[in-house]
PDB file of N, CA and C in Angstrom:
ATOM      1  N   LYS A  30      -0.699  15.940 -29.857  1.00  0.00           N
ATOM      2  CA  LYS A  30       0.485  15.176 -28.962  1.00  0.00           C
ATOM      3  C   LYS A  30       0.853  16.637 -28.500  1.00  0.00           C
ATOM      4  N   ASP A  31       1.161  16.082 -27.343  1.00  0.00           N
ATOM      5  CA  ASP A  31       1.582  17.901 -26.117  1.00  0.00           C
ATOM      6  C   ASP A  31       0.338  18.308 -26.515  1.00  0.00           C
ATOM      7  N   PHE A  32      -0.847  18.326 -25.971  1.00  0.00           N
ATOM      8  CA  PHE A  32      -1.777  19.271 -26.302  1.00  0.00           C
ATOM      9  C   PHE A  32      -3.083  18.617 -25.593  1.00  0.00           C
ATOM     10  N   MET A  33      -4.066  18.016 -25.948  1.00  0.00           N
ATOM     11  CA  MET A  33      -4.830  17.725 -25.589  1.00  0.00           C
ATOM     12  C   MET A  33      -5.068  16.112 -25.856  1.00  0.00           C
ATOM     13  N   ILE A  34      -6.449  15.141 -24.943  1.00  0.00           N
ATOM     14  CA  ILE A  34      -7.440  14.316 -25.856  1.00  0.00           C
ATOM     15  C   ILE A  34      -8.512  14.621 -25.533  1.00  0.00           C
ATOM     16  N   GLN A  35      -9.349  14.740 -26.337  1.00  0.00           N
ATOM     17  CA  GLN A  35     -10.629  15.056 -26.253  1.00  0.00           C
ATOM     18  C   GLN A  35     -11.637  13.896 -27.224  1.00  0.00           C
ATOM     19  N   GLY A  36     -12.840  13.777 -26.230  1.00  0.00           N
ATOM     20  CA  GLY A  36     -13.992  12.884 -26.050  1.00  0.00           C
ATOM     21  C   GLY A  36     -15.002  13.330 -25.558  1.00  0.00           C
ATOM     22  N   GLY A  37     -15.988  12.445 -25.614  1.00  0.00           N
ATOM     23  CA  GLY A  37     -17.409  12.599 -25.301  1.00  0.00           C
ATOM     24  C   GLY A  37     -18.206  13.204 -26.047  1.00  0.00           C
ATOM     25  N   ASP A  38     -18.191  13.084 -27.385  1.00  0.00           N
ATOM     26  CA  ASP A  38     -19.341  13.121 -28.404  1.00  0.00           C
ATOM     27  C   ASP A  38     -19.908  12.259 -28.654  1.00  0.00           C
ATOM     28  N   PHE A  39     -21.034  11.484 -27.796  1.00  0.00           N
ATOM     29  CA  PHE A  39     -21.971  10.682 -28.013  1.00  0.00           C
ATOM     30  C   PHE A  39     -23.087  10.753 -28.968  1.00  0.00           C
ATOM     31  N   VAL A  40     -23.017  11.592 -29.221  1.00  0.00           N
ATOM     32  CA  VAL A  40     -24.064  12.351 -30.095  1.00  0.00           C
ATOM     33  C   VAL A  40     -23.753  11.915 -31.543  1.00  0.00           C
ATOM     34  N   LYS A  41     -22.814  12.619 -32.251  1.00  0.00           N
ATOM     35  CA  LYS A  41     -22.112  12.018 -33.203  1.00  0.00           C
ATOM     36  C   LYS A  41     -21.055  11.531 -33.391  1.00  0.00           C
ATOM     37  N   GLY A  42     -20.302  11.331 -32.953  1.00  0.00           N
ATOM     38  CA  GLY A  42     -18.970  10.660 -32.530  1.00  0.00           C
ATOM     39  C   GLY A  42     -17.986  11.356 -33.434  1.00  0.00           C
ATOM     40  N   ASP A  43     -18.045  12.142 -33.709  1.00  0.00           N
ATOM     41  CA  ASP A  43     -16.777  12.885 -34.469  1.00  0.00           C
ATOM     42  C   ASP A  43     -16.724  14.393 -34.233  1.00  0.00           C
ATOM     43  N   GLY A  44     -16.382  14.718 -32.926  1.00  0.00           N
ATOM     44  CA  GLY A  44     -16.753  16.267 -32.586  1.00  0.00           C
ATOM     45  C   GLY A  44     -17.586  16.792 -32.520  1.00  0.00           C
ATOM     46  N   THR A  45     -18.443  17.265 -33.198  1.00  0.00           N
ATOM     47  CA  THR A  45     -19.409  18.363 -33.235  1.00  0.00           C
ATOM     48  C   THR A  45     -20.902  18.178 -32.717  1.00  0.00           C
ATOM     49  N   GLY A  46     -21.139  16.989 -32.007  1.00  0.00           N
ATOM     50  CA  GLY A  46     -22.380  16.803 -31.410  1.00  0.00           C
ATOM     51  C   GLY A  46     -22.330  17.543 -30.327  1.00  0.00           C
ATOM     52  N   LEU A  47     -23.554  17.903 -29.689  1.00  0.00           N
ATOM     53  CA  LEU A  47     -23.558  18.921 -28.701  1.00  0.00           C
ATOM     54  C   LEU A  47     -24.998  18.278 -28.307  1.00  0.00           C
ATOM     55  N   GLU A  48     -25.054  18.342 -26.628  1.00  0.00           N
ATOM     56  CA  GLU A  48     -26.224  18.024 -25.947  1.00  0.00           C
ATOM     57  C   GLU A  48     -25.568  17.909 -24.603  1.00  0.00           C
ATOM     58  N   SER A  49     -26.687  18.730 -23.514  1.00  0.00           N
ATOM     59  CA  SER A  49     -26.315  18.562 -22.072  1.00  0.00           C
ATOM     60  C   SER A  49     -27.091  17.314 -21.225  1.00  0.00           C
ATOM     61  N   ILE A  50     -26.548  17.723 -20.140  1.00  0.00           N
ATOM     62  CA  ILE A  50     -27.268  16.996 -19.085  1.00  0.00           C
ATOM     63  C   ILE A  50     -28.387  17.613 -18.472  1.00  0.00           C
ATOM     64  N   TYR A  51     -28.305  18.920 -18.913  1.00  0.00           N
ATOM     65  CA  TYR A  51     -29.176  19.754 -18.403  1.00  0.00           C
ATOM     66  C   TYR A  51     -30.631  20.080 -19.163  1.00  0.00           C
ATOM     67  N   HIS A  52     -30.977  19.214 -20.112  1.00  0.00           N
ATOM     68  CA  HIS A  52     -32.549  18.840 -20.750  1.00  0.00           C
ATOM     69  C   HIS A  52     -32.386  20.318 -21.785  1.00  0.00           C
ATOM     70  N   GLY A  53     -30.783  20.599 -22.505  1.00  0.00           N
ATOM     71  CA  GLY A  53     -31.003  21.353 -23.503  1.00  0.00           C
ATOM     72  C   GLY A  53     -29.534  21.077 -24.270  1.00  0.00           C
ATOM     73  N   VAL A  54     -29.638  22.160 -25.545  1.00  0.00           N
ATOM     74  CA  VAL A  54     -28.203  21.810 -25.963  1.00  0.00           C
ATOM     75  C   VAL A  54     -27.121  22.181 -25.538  1.00  0.00           C
ATOM     76  N   ALA A  55     -27.086  23.288 -25.117  1.00  0.00           N
ATOM     77  CA  ALA A  55     -25.683  23.904 -24.025  1.00  0.00           C
ATOM     78  C   ALA A  55     -26.068  24.626 -22.753  1.00  0.00           C
ATOM     79  N   PHE A  56     -25.035  24.501 -22.135  1.00  0.00           N
ATOM     80  CA  PHE A  56     -25.283  25.533 -20.891  1.00  0.00           C
ATOM     81  C   PHE A  56     -23.990  26.193 -20.281  1.00  0.00           C
ATOM     82  N   GLU A  57     -24.385  27.157 -19.591  1.00  0.00           N
ATOM     83  CA  GLU A  57     -23.563  28.298 -19.432  1.00  0.00           C
ATOM     84  C   GLU A  57     -22.119  27.967 -18.928  1.00  0.00           C
ATOM     85  N   ASP A  58     -20.964  28.754 -19.186  1.00  0.00           N
ATOM     86  CA  ASP A  58     -19.503  28.613 -18.553  1.00  0.00           C
ATOM     87  C   ASP A  58     -19.768  28.837 -17.076  1.00  0.00           C
ATOM     88  N   GLU A  59     -19.456  28.105 -15.971  1.00  0.00           N
ATOM     89  CA  GLU A  59     -19.564  28.382 -14.912  1.00  0.00           C
ATOM     90  C   GLU A  59     -18.443  29.376 -13.915  1.00  0.00           C
ATOM     91  N   ASN A  60     -17.106  28.934 -14.474  1.00  0.00           N
ATOM     92  CA  ASN A  60     -16.341  30.015 -13.740  1.00  0.00           C
ATOM     93  C   ASN A  60     -14.909  29.660 -14.657  1.00  0.00           C
ATOM     94  N   PHE A  61     -13.803  30.625 -14.458  1.00  0.00           N
ATOM     95  CA  PHE A  61     -12.210  30.662 -15.284  1.00  0.00           C
ATOM     96  C   PHE A  61     -11.875  30.672 -13.995  1.00  0.00           C
ATOM     97  N   LYS A  62     -12.015  30.233 -12.830  1.00  0.00           N
ATOM     98  CA  LYS A  62     -11.130  29.950 -11.604  1.00  0.00           C
ATOM     99  C   LYS A  62      -9.790  29.484 -11.793  1.00  0.00           C
ATOM    100  N   ILE A  63     -10.032  27.975 -12.016  1.00  0.00           N
ATOM    101  CA  ILE A  63      -8.930  27.360 -12.263  1.00  0.00           C
ATOM    102  C   ILE A  63      -8.360  27.362 -13.857  1.00  0.00           C
ATOM    103  N   LYS A  64      -7.104  27.676 -14.197  1.00  0.00           N
ATOM    104  CA  LYS A  64      -6.420  27.717 -14.957  1.00  0.00           C
ATOM    105  C   LYS A  64      -5.920  26.400 -15.685  1.00  0.00           C
ATOM    106  N   HIS A  65      -5.546  26.684 -16.775  1.00  0.00           N
ATOM    107  CA  HIS A  65      -4.656  25.459 -17.672  1.00  0.00           C
ATOM    108  C   HIS A  65      -3.365  25.318 -17.657  1.00  0.00           C
ATOM    109  N   ASP A  66      -3.004  24.964 -16.550  1.00  0.00           N
ATOM    110  CA  ASP A  66      -1.626  25.391 -15.840  1.00  0.00           C
ATOM    111  C   ASP A  66      -0.905  23.779 -16.131  1.00  0.00           C
ATOM    112  N   ALA A  67      -1.222  22.831 -16.653  1.00  0.00           N
ATOM    113  CA  ALA A  67      -0.550  21.718 -15.819  1.00  0.00           C
ATOM    114  C   ALA A  67      -0.719  20.539 -17.047  1.00  0.00           C
ATOM    115  N   ALA A  68      -0.521  19.384 -17.121  1.00  0.00           N
ATOM    116  CA  ALA A  68      -1.171  18.105 -17.690  1.00  0.00           C
ATOM    117  C   ALA A  68      -2.040  17.345 -16.759  1.00  0.00           C
ATOM    118  N   GLY A  69      -3.066  16.727 -17.278  1.00  0.00           N
ATOM    119  CA  GLY A  69      -4.089  15.920 -16.723  1.00  0.00           C
ATOM    120  C   GLY A  69      -5.562  17.233 -15.849  1.00  0.00           C
ATOM    121  N   LEU A  70      -5.625  17.865 -16.692  1.00  0.00           N
ATOM    122  CA  LEU A  70      -6.861  18.526 -16.269  1.00  0.00           C
ATOM    123  C   LEU A  70      -8.013  18.167 -17.150  1.00  0.00           C
ATOM    124  N   LEU A  71      -8.871  18.198 -16.556  1.00  0.00           N
ATOM    125  CA  LEU A  71     -10.612  18.024 -17.380  1.00  0.00           C
ATOM    126  C   LEU A  71     -11.339  19.213 -17.753  1.00  0.00           C
ATOM    127  N   SER A  72     -11.519  19.730 -18.908  1.00  0.00           N
ATOM    128  CA  SER A  72     -12.215  20.930 -18.864  1.00  0.00           C
ATOM    129  C   SER A  72     -13.171  20.712 -20.049  1.00  0.00           C
ATOM    130  N   MET A  73     -14.230  21.441 -19.947  1.00  0.00           N
ATOM    131  CA  MET A  73     -14.997  21.142 -21.148  1.00  0.00           C
ATOM    132  C   MET A  73     -14.745  21.848 -22.478  1.00  0.00           C
ATOM    133  N   ALA A  74     -14.944  21.163 -23.805  1.00  0.00           N
ATOM    134  CA  ALA A  74     -14.872  21.133 -24.812  1.00  0.00           C
ATOM    135  C   ALA A  74     -16.300  22.400 -25.167  1.00  0.00           C
ATOM    136  N   ASN A  75     -15.778  23.363 -25.878  1.00  0.00           N
ATOM    137  CA  ASN A  75     -16.727  24.330 -26.549  1.00  0.00           C
ATOM    138  C   ASN A  75     -16.711  24.669 -27.491  1.00  0.00           C
ATOM    139  N   SER A  76     -17.604  25.682 -28.087  1.00  0.00           N
ATOM    140  CA  SER A  76     -17.667  26.546 -29.742  1.00  0.00           C
ATOM    141  C   SER A  76     -17.516  28.065 -29.769  1.00  0.00           C
ATOM    142  N   GLY A  77     -17.436  28.358 -28.262  1.00  0.00           N
ATOM    143  CA  GLY A  77     -17.550  29.906 -27.834  1.00  0.00           C
ATOM    144  C   GLY A  77     -18.224  29.765 -26.724  1.00  0.00           C
ATOM    145  N   PRO A  78     -18.258  31.192 -26.161  1.00  0.00           N
ATOM    146  CA  PRO A  78     -18.926  30.911 -24.831  1.00  0.00           C
ATOM    147  C   PRO A  78     -20.356  30.539 -24.962  1.00  0.00           C
ATOM    148  N   HIS A  79     -19.940  29.965 -23.503  1.00  0.00           N
ATOM    149  CA  HIS A  79     -21.506  29.281 -23.111  1.00  0.00           C
ATOM    150  C   HIS A  79     -22.433  28.011 -24.122  1.00  0.00           C
ATOM    151  N   SER A  80     -21.109  27.432 -24.581  1.00  0.00           N
ATOM    152  CA  SER A  80     -21.726  26.651 -25.595  1.00  0.00           C
ATOM    153  C   SER A  80     -20.935  25.232 -24.815  1.00  0.00           C
ATOM    154  N   ASN A  81     -21.238  24.860 -24.094  1.00  0.00           N
ATOM    155  CA  ASN A  81     -20.810  23.568 -23.140  1.00  0.00           C
ATOM    156  C   ASN A  81     -21.929  22.247 -23.279  1.00  0.00           C
ATOM    157  N   GLY A  82     -21.474  21.176 -23.256  1.00  0.00           N
ATOM    158  CA  GLY A  82     -22.570  20.317 -23.675  1.00  0.00           C
ATOM    159  C   GLY A  82     -21.820  19.013 -23.455  1.00  0.00           C
ATOM    160  N   CYS A  83     -21.398  17.974 -24.253  1.00  0.00           N
ATOM    161  CA  CYS A  83     -21.302  16.600 -23.821  1.00  0.00           C
ATOM    162  C   CYS A  83     -19.447  16.228 -23.969  1.00  0.00           C
ATOM    163  N   GLN A  84     -19.227  17.212 -24.516  1.00  0.00           N
ATOM    164  CA  GLN A  84     -17.614  17.161 -24.840  1.00  0.00           C
ATOM    165  C   GLN A  84     -16.762  17.930 -23.533  1.00  0.00           C
ATOM    166  N   PHE A  85     -15.244  17.097 -23.662  1.00  0.00           N
ATOM    167  CA  PHE A  85     -14.334  17.345 -22.524  1.00  0.00           C
ATOM    168  C   PHE A  85     -13.255  16.971 -23.015  1.00  0.00           C
ATOM    169  N   PHE A  86     -12.367  17.558 -22.316  1.00  0.00           N
ATOM    170  CA  PHE A  86     -10.657  17.264 -22.816  1.00  0.00           C
ATOM    171  C   PHE A  86     -10.230  17.131 -21.665  1.00  0.00           C
ATOM    172  N   ILE A  87      -8.560  16.216 -22.121  1.00  0.00           N
ATOM    173  CA  ILE A  87      -7.984  16.363 -20.841  1.00  0.00           C
ATOM    174  C   ILE A  87      -6.764  16.895 -21.257  1.00  0.00           C
ATOM    175  N   THR A  88      -5.921  17.666 -20.809  1.00  0.00           N
ATOM    176  CA  THR A  88      -4.960  18.614 -21.548  1.00  0.00           C
ATOM    177  C   THR A  88      -3.651  17.399 -20.850  1.00  0.00           C
ATOM    178  N   CYS A  89      -3.002  17.519 -22.058  1.00  0.00           N
ATOM    179  CA  CYS A  89      -1.192  16.574 -22.272  1.00  0.00           C
ATOM    180  C   CYS A  89      -0.209  17.518 -21.758  1.00  0.00           C
ATOM    181  N   ALA A  90      -0.231  18.789 -21.784  1.00  0.00           N
ATOM    182  CA  ALA A  90       0.792  19.868 -21.470  1.00  0.00           C
ATOM    183  C   ALA A  90      -0.142  21.306 -20.977  1.00  0.00           C
ATOM    184  N   LYS A  91       0.568  22.123 -20.451  1.00  0.00           N
ATOM    185  CA  LYS A  91       0.331  23.273 -20.024  1.00  0.00           C
ATOM    186  C   LYS A  91      -0.641  24.074 -21.042  1.00  0.00           C
ATOM    187  N   CYS A  92      -1.656  24.603 -21.267  1.00  0.00           N
ATOM    188  CA  CYS A  92      -2.297  25.163 -22.373  1.00  0.00           C
ATOM    189  C   CYS A  92      -3.125  26.411 -21.728  1.00  0.00           C
ATOM    190  N   ASP A  93      -2.268  27.121 -21.230  1.00  0.00           N
ATOM    191  CA  ASP A  93      -2.530  28.819 -21.023  1.00  0.00           C
ATOM    192  C   ASP A  93      -3.490  29.507 -22.196  1.00  0.00           C
ATOM    193  N   PHE A  94      -3.301  28.996 -23.115  1.00  0.00           N
ATOM    194  CA  PHE A  94      -3.712  29.957 -24.379  1.00  0.00           C
ATOM    195  C   PHE A  94      -5.357  30.150 -23.903  1.00  0.00           C
ATOM    196  N   LEU A  95      -6.001  28.876 -23.464  1.00  0.00           N
ATOM    197  CA  LEU A  95      -7.245  28.233 -23.703  1.00  0.00           C
ATOM    198  C   LEU A  95      -7.600  29.067 -22.147  1.00  0.00           C
ATOM    199  N   ASP A  96      -6.910  29.491 -21.492  1.00  0.00           N
ATOM    200  CA  ASP A  96      -7.932  29.765 -19.769  1.00  0.00           C
ATOM    201  C   ASP A  96      -8.850  31.238 -20.546  1.00  0.00           C
ATOM    202  N   GLY A  97      -9.886  31.539 -19.739  1.00  0.00           N
ATOM    203  CA  GLY A  97     -10.773  32.162 -19.736  1.00  0.00           C
ATOM    204  C   GLY A  97     -11.694  31.529 -21.263  1.00  0.00           C
ATOM    205  N   LYS A  98     -11.616  30.736 -21.617  1.00  0.00           N
ATOM    206  CA  LYS A  98     -12.195  30.144 -22.732  1.00  0.00           C
ATOM    207  C   LYS A  98     -13.015  28.636 -22.907  1.00  0.00           C
ATOM    208  N   HIS A  99     -12.108  28.025 -21.798  1.00  0.00           N
ATOM    209  CA  HIS A  99     -12.863  26.669 -21.342  1.00  0.00           C
ATOM    210  C   HIS A  99     -12.789  26.451 -20.255  1.00  0.00           C
ATOM    211  N   VAL A 100     -13.879  25.924 -19.498  1.00  0.00           N
ATOM    212  CA  VAL A 100     -14.193  25.740 -17.784  1.00  0.00           C
ATOM    213  C   VAL A 100     -13.054  24.569 -17.379  1.00  0.00           C
ATOM    214  N   VAL A 101     -12.259  24.554 -16.752  1.00  0.00           N
ATOM    215  CA  VAL A 101     -11.318  22.980 -16.281  1.00  0.00           C
ATOM    216  C   VAL A 101     -12.690  22.857 -14.989  1.00  0.00           C
ATOM    217  N   PHE A 102     -12.787  21.638 -14.946  1.00  0.00           N
ATOM    218  CA  PHE A 102     -13.441  20.856 -13.693  1.00  0.00           C
ATOM    219  C   PHE A 102     -13.031  19.553 -13.492  1.00  0.00           C
ATOM    220  N   GLY A 103     -12.060  19.719 -13.317  1.00  0.00           N
ATOM    221  CA  GLY A 103     -11.324  18.392 -12.762  1.00  0.00           C
ATOM    222  C   GLY A 103      -9.919  17.619 -13.260  1.00  0.00           C
ATOM    223  N   LYS A 104      -9.381  16.652 -12.331  1.00  0.00           N
ATOM    224  CA  LYS A 104      -8.053  16.515 -12.791  1.00  0.00           C
ATOM    225  C   LYS A 104      -8.128  15.042 -12.235  1.00  0.00           C
ATOM    226  N   VAL A 105      -7.069  14.727 -13.447  1.00  0.00           N
ATOM    227  CA  VAL A 105      -6.658  13.224 -13.307  1.00  0.00           C
ATOM    228  C   VAL A 105      -5.848  12.499 -11.836  1.00  0.00           C
ATOM    229  N   LEU A 106      -6.516  12.338 -11.210  1.00  0.00           N
ATOM    230  CA  LEU A 106      -6.181  11.739  -9.921  1.00  0.00           C
ATOM    231  C   LEU A 106      -5.143  10.601  -9.671  1.00  0.00           C
ATOM    232  N   ASP A 107      -5.091   9.446 -10.700  1.00  0.00           N
ATOM    233  CA  ASP A 107      -4.912   8.316 -11.341  1.00  0.00           C
ATOM    234  C   ASP A 107      -4.982   7.724 -12.494  1.00  0.00           C
ATOM    235  N   GLY A 108      -3.897   7.429 -13.174  1.00  0.00           N
ATOM    236  CA  GLY A 108      -4.144   7.040 -14.350  1.00  0.00           C
ATOM    237  C   GLY A 108      -3.746   8.044 -15.917  1.00  0.00           C
ATOM    238  N   MET A 109      -2.577   8.498 -15.310  1.00  0.00           N
ATOM    239  CA  MET A 109      -2.257   9.529 -16.171  1.00  0.00           C
ATOM    240  C   MET A 109      -1.116   8.645 -17.038  1.00  0.00           C
ATOM    241  N   LEU A 110      -0.834   7.605 -16.901  1.00  0.00           N
ATOM    242  CA  LEU A 110      -0.146   6.637 -17.608  1.00  0.00           C
ATOM    243  C   LEU A 110      -1.166   6.474 -19.006  1.00  0.00           C
ATOM    244  N   ILE A 111      -2.561   6.052 -18.388  1.00  0.00           N
ATOM    245  CA  ILE A 111      -3.410   5.622 -19.575  1.00  0.00           C
ATOM    246  C   ILE A 111      -3.622   7.094 -20.626  1.00  0.00           C
ATOM    247  N   VAL A 112      -3.787   8.213 -19.824  1.00  0.00           N
ATOM    248  CA  VAL A 112      -3.839   9.592 -21.025  1.00  0.00           C
ATOM    249  C   VAL A 112      -2.801   9.538 -22.023  1.00  0.00           C
ATOM    250  N   ARG A 113      -1.379   8.997 -21.507  1.00  0.00           N
ATOM    251  CA  ARG A 113      -0.150   9.360 -22.077  1.00  0.00           C
ATOM    252  C   ARG A 113      -0.038   8.237 -23.291  1.00  0.00           C
ATOM    253  N   LYS A 114      -0.763   6.798 -22.964  1.00  0.00           N
ATOM    254  CA  LYS A 114      -0.962   5.874 -24.225  1.00  0.00           C
ATOM    255  C   LYS A 114      -1.807   6.363 -24.916  1.00  0.00           C
ATOM    256  N   ILE A 115      -3.422   7.491 -24.429  1.00  0.00           N
ATOM    257  CA  ILE A 115      -4.255   7.629 -25.458  1.00  0.00           C
ATOM    258  C   ILE A 115      -3.330   8.665 -26.229  1.00  0.00           C
ATOM    259  N   GLU A 116      -2.729   9.391 -25.750  1.00  0.00           N
ATOM    260  CA  GLU A 116      -2.211  10.675 -26.447  1.00  0.00           C
ATOM    261  C   GLU A 116      -1.129  10.353 -27.450  1.00  0.00           C
ATOM    262  N   ASN A 117      -0.768   8.855 -27.383  1.00  0.00           N
ATOM    263  CA  ASN A 117       0.448   8.470 -28.382  1.00  0.00           C
ATOM    264  C   ASN A 117      -0.409   7.777 -29.590  1.00  0.00           C
ATOM    265  N   VAL A 118      -1.563   7.475 -29.270  1.00  0.00           N
ATOM    266  CA  VAL A 118      -2.301   6.868 -30.437  1.00  0.00           C
ATOM    267  C   VAL A 118      -2.079   7.165 -31.769  1.00  0.00           C
ATOM    268  N   PRO A 119      -1.763   6.311 -33.095  1.00  0.00           N
ATOM    269  CA  PRO A 119      -1.436   7.126 -34.130  1.00  0.00           C
ATOM    270  C   PRO A 119      -2.897   7.446 -34.726  1.00  0.00           C
ATOM    271  N   THR A 120      -2.462   8.813 -35.332  1.00  0.00           N
ATOM    272  CA  THR A 120      -3.486   9.673 -36.004  1.00  0.00           C
ATOM    273  C   THR A 120      -3.676  10.040 -37.016  1.00  0.00           C
ATOM    274  N   GLY A 121      -4.654  10.414 -37.904  1.00  0.00           N
ATOM    275  CA  GLY A 121      -4.679  10.367 -39.074  1.00  0.00           C
ATOM    276  C   GLY A 121      -5.269  12.157 -39.265  1.00  0.00           C
ATOM    277  N   PRO A 122      -5.986  12.270 -40.263  1.00  0.00           N
ATOM    278  CA  PRO A 122      -6.754  13.705 -40.956  1.00  0.00           C
ATOM    279  C   PRO A 122      -7.577  14.256 -39.361  1.00  0.00           C
ATOM    280  N   ASN A 123      -7.180  15.475 -39.205  1.00  0.00           N
ATOM    281  CA  ASN A 123      -7.865  15.838 -38.230  1.00  0.00           C
ATOM    282  C   ASN A 123      -7.570  15.818 -37.113  1.00  0.00           C
ATOM    283  N   ASN A 124      -6.502  15.288 -36.981  1.00  0.00           N
ATOM    284  CA  ASN A 124      -5.595  14.252 -35.426  1.00  0.00           C
ATOM    285  C   ASN A 124      -6.947  13.345 -35.096  1.00  0.00           C
ATOM    286  N   LYS A 125      -7.506  12.647 -36.188  1.00  0.00           N
ATOM    287  CA  LYS A 125      -8.501  11.710 -35.271  1.00  0.00           C
ATOM    288  C   LYS A 125      -7.806  10.467 -35.294  1.00  0.00           C
ATOM    289  N   PRO A 126      -7.859   9.640 -34.202  1.00  0.00           N
ATOM    290  CA  PRO A 126      -6.788   8.485 -33.803  1.00  0.00           C
ATOM    291  C   PRO A 126      -7.667   7.418 -34.874  1.00  0.00           C
ATOM    292  N   LYS A 127      -6.395   6.883 -35.380  1.00  0.00           N
ATOM    293  CA  LYS A 127      -6.693   5.906 -36.378  1.00  0.00           C
ATOM    294  C   LYS A 127      -7.328   4.197 -35.554  1.00  0.00           C
ATOM    295  N   LEU A 128      -7.209   4.154 -34.631  1.00  0.00           N
ATOM    296  CA  LEU A 128      -7.536   3.260 -33.672  1.00  0.00           C
ATOM    297  C   LEU A 128      -8.623   3.931 -32.845  1.00  0.00           C
ATOM    298  N   THR A 129      -9.468   2.579 -32.384  1.00  0.00           N
ATOM    299  CA  THR A 129     -11.076   3.016 -31.236  1.00  0.00           C
ATOM    300  C   THR A 129     -10.469   3.640 -30.059  1.00  0.00           C
ATOM    301  N   VAL A 130     -10.361   4.277 -29.549  1.00  0.00           N
ATOM    302  CA  VAL A 130     -10.180   4.491 -28.338  1.00  0.00           C
ATOM    303  C   VAL A 130     -11.587   4.379 -27.067  1.00  0.00           C
ATOM    304  N   GLU A 131     -11.545   3.627 -25.988  1.00  0.00           N
ATOM    305  CA  GLU A 131     -12.686   3.277 -25.732  1.00  0.00           C
ATOM    306  C   GLU A 131     -12.463   3.335 -24.281  1.00  0.00           C
ATOM    307  N   ILE A 132     -12.976   4.328 -23.301  1.00  0.00           N
ATOM    308  CA  ILE A 132     -12.604   4.085 -21.537  1.00  0.00           C
ATOM    309  C   ILE A 132     -14.163   3.250 -21.184  1.00  0.00           C
ATOM    310  N   SER A 133     -13.705   2.207 -20.568  1.00  0.00           N
ATOM    311  CA  SER A 133     -14.985   1.306 -20.084  1.00  0.00           C
ATOM    312  C   SER A 133     -14.481   1.218 -18.302  1.00  0.00           C
ATOM    313  N   GLN A 134     -15.395   1.034 -17.944  1.00  0.00           N
ATOM    314  CA  GLN A 134     -15.174   0.196 -15.845  1.00  0.00           C
ATOM    315  C   GLN A 134     -14.229   1.127 -15.490  1.00  0.00           C
ATOM    316  N   CYS A 135     -14.357   2.434 -15.569  1.00  0.00           N
ATOM    317  CA  CYS A 135     -13.662   3.476 -14.943  1.00  0.00           C
ATOM    318  C   CYS A 135     -14.602   3.961 -13.615  1.00  0.00           C
ATOM    319  N   GLY A 136     -15.501   3.782 -13.203  1.00  0.00           N
ATOM    320  CA  GLY A 136     -16.048   4.102 -12.269  1.00  0.00           C
ATOM    321  C   GLY A 136     -16.955   5.420 -12.582  1.00  0.00           C
ATOM    322  N   GLU A 137     -17.446   5.747 -11.475  1.00  0.00           N
ATOM    323  CA  GLU A 137     -18.584   7.012 -11.797  1.00  0.00           C
ATOM    324  C   GLU A 137     -18.261   7.863 -10.613  1.00  0.00           C
ATOM    325  N   MET A 138     -18.506   9.124 -11.184  1.00  0.00           N
ATOM    326  CA  MET A 138     -18.203  10.498  -9.875  1.00  0.00           C
ATOM    327  C   MET A 138     -19.151  10.338  -9.095  1.00  0.00           C
TER     328      MET A 138
END
């Protein structure tokens, strides 16, 4: 809550899975030009430099402490109400949602 919502772990489903679309386990950081200065920014989740894989997060607030560590690659253009609804799903240990949250019929980039 008031931080981020994270997703994309289709490998293990617990936030530890790592697989990339580039036929490898991880790919390098592209750049850190865009800052985490607002809610609704899409950014790569990683475990350190050049460890990007399948996971991402959407900011729910300004997160400038993530600048230089995570690559921002997009912005929610329509649907922030949905982001806020996901953000407010009750959570348990390790901030894991108590309810299943699934994004479907969302289109393609």
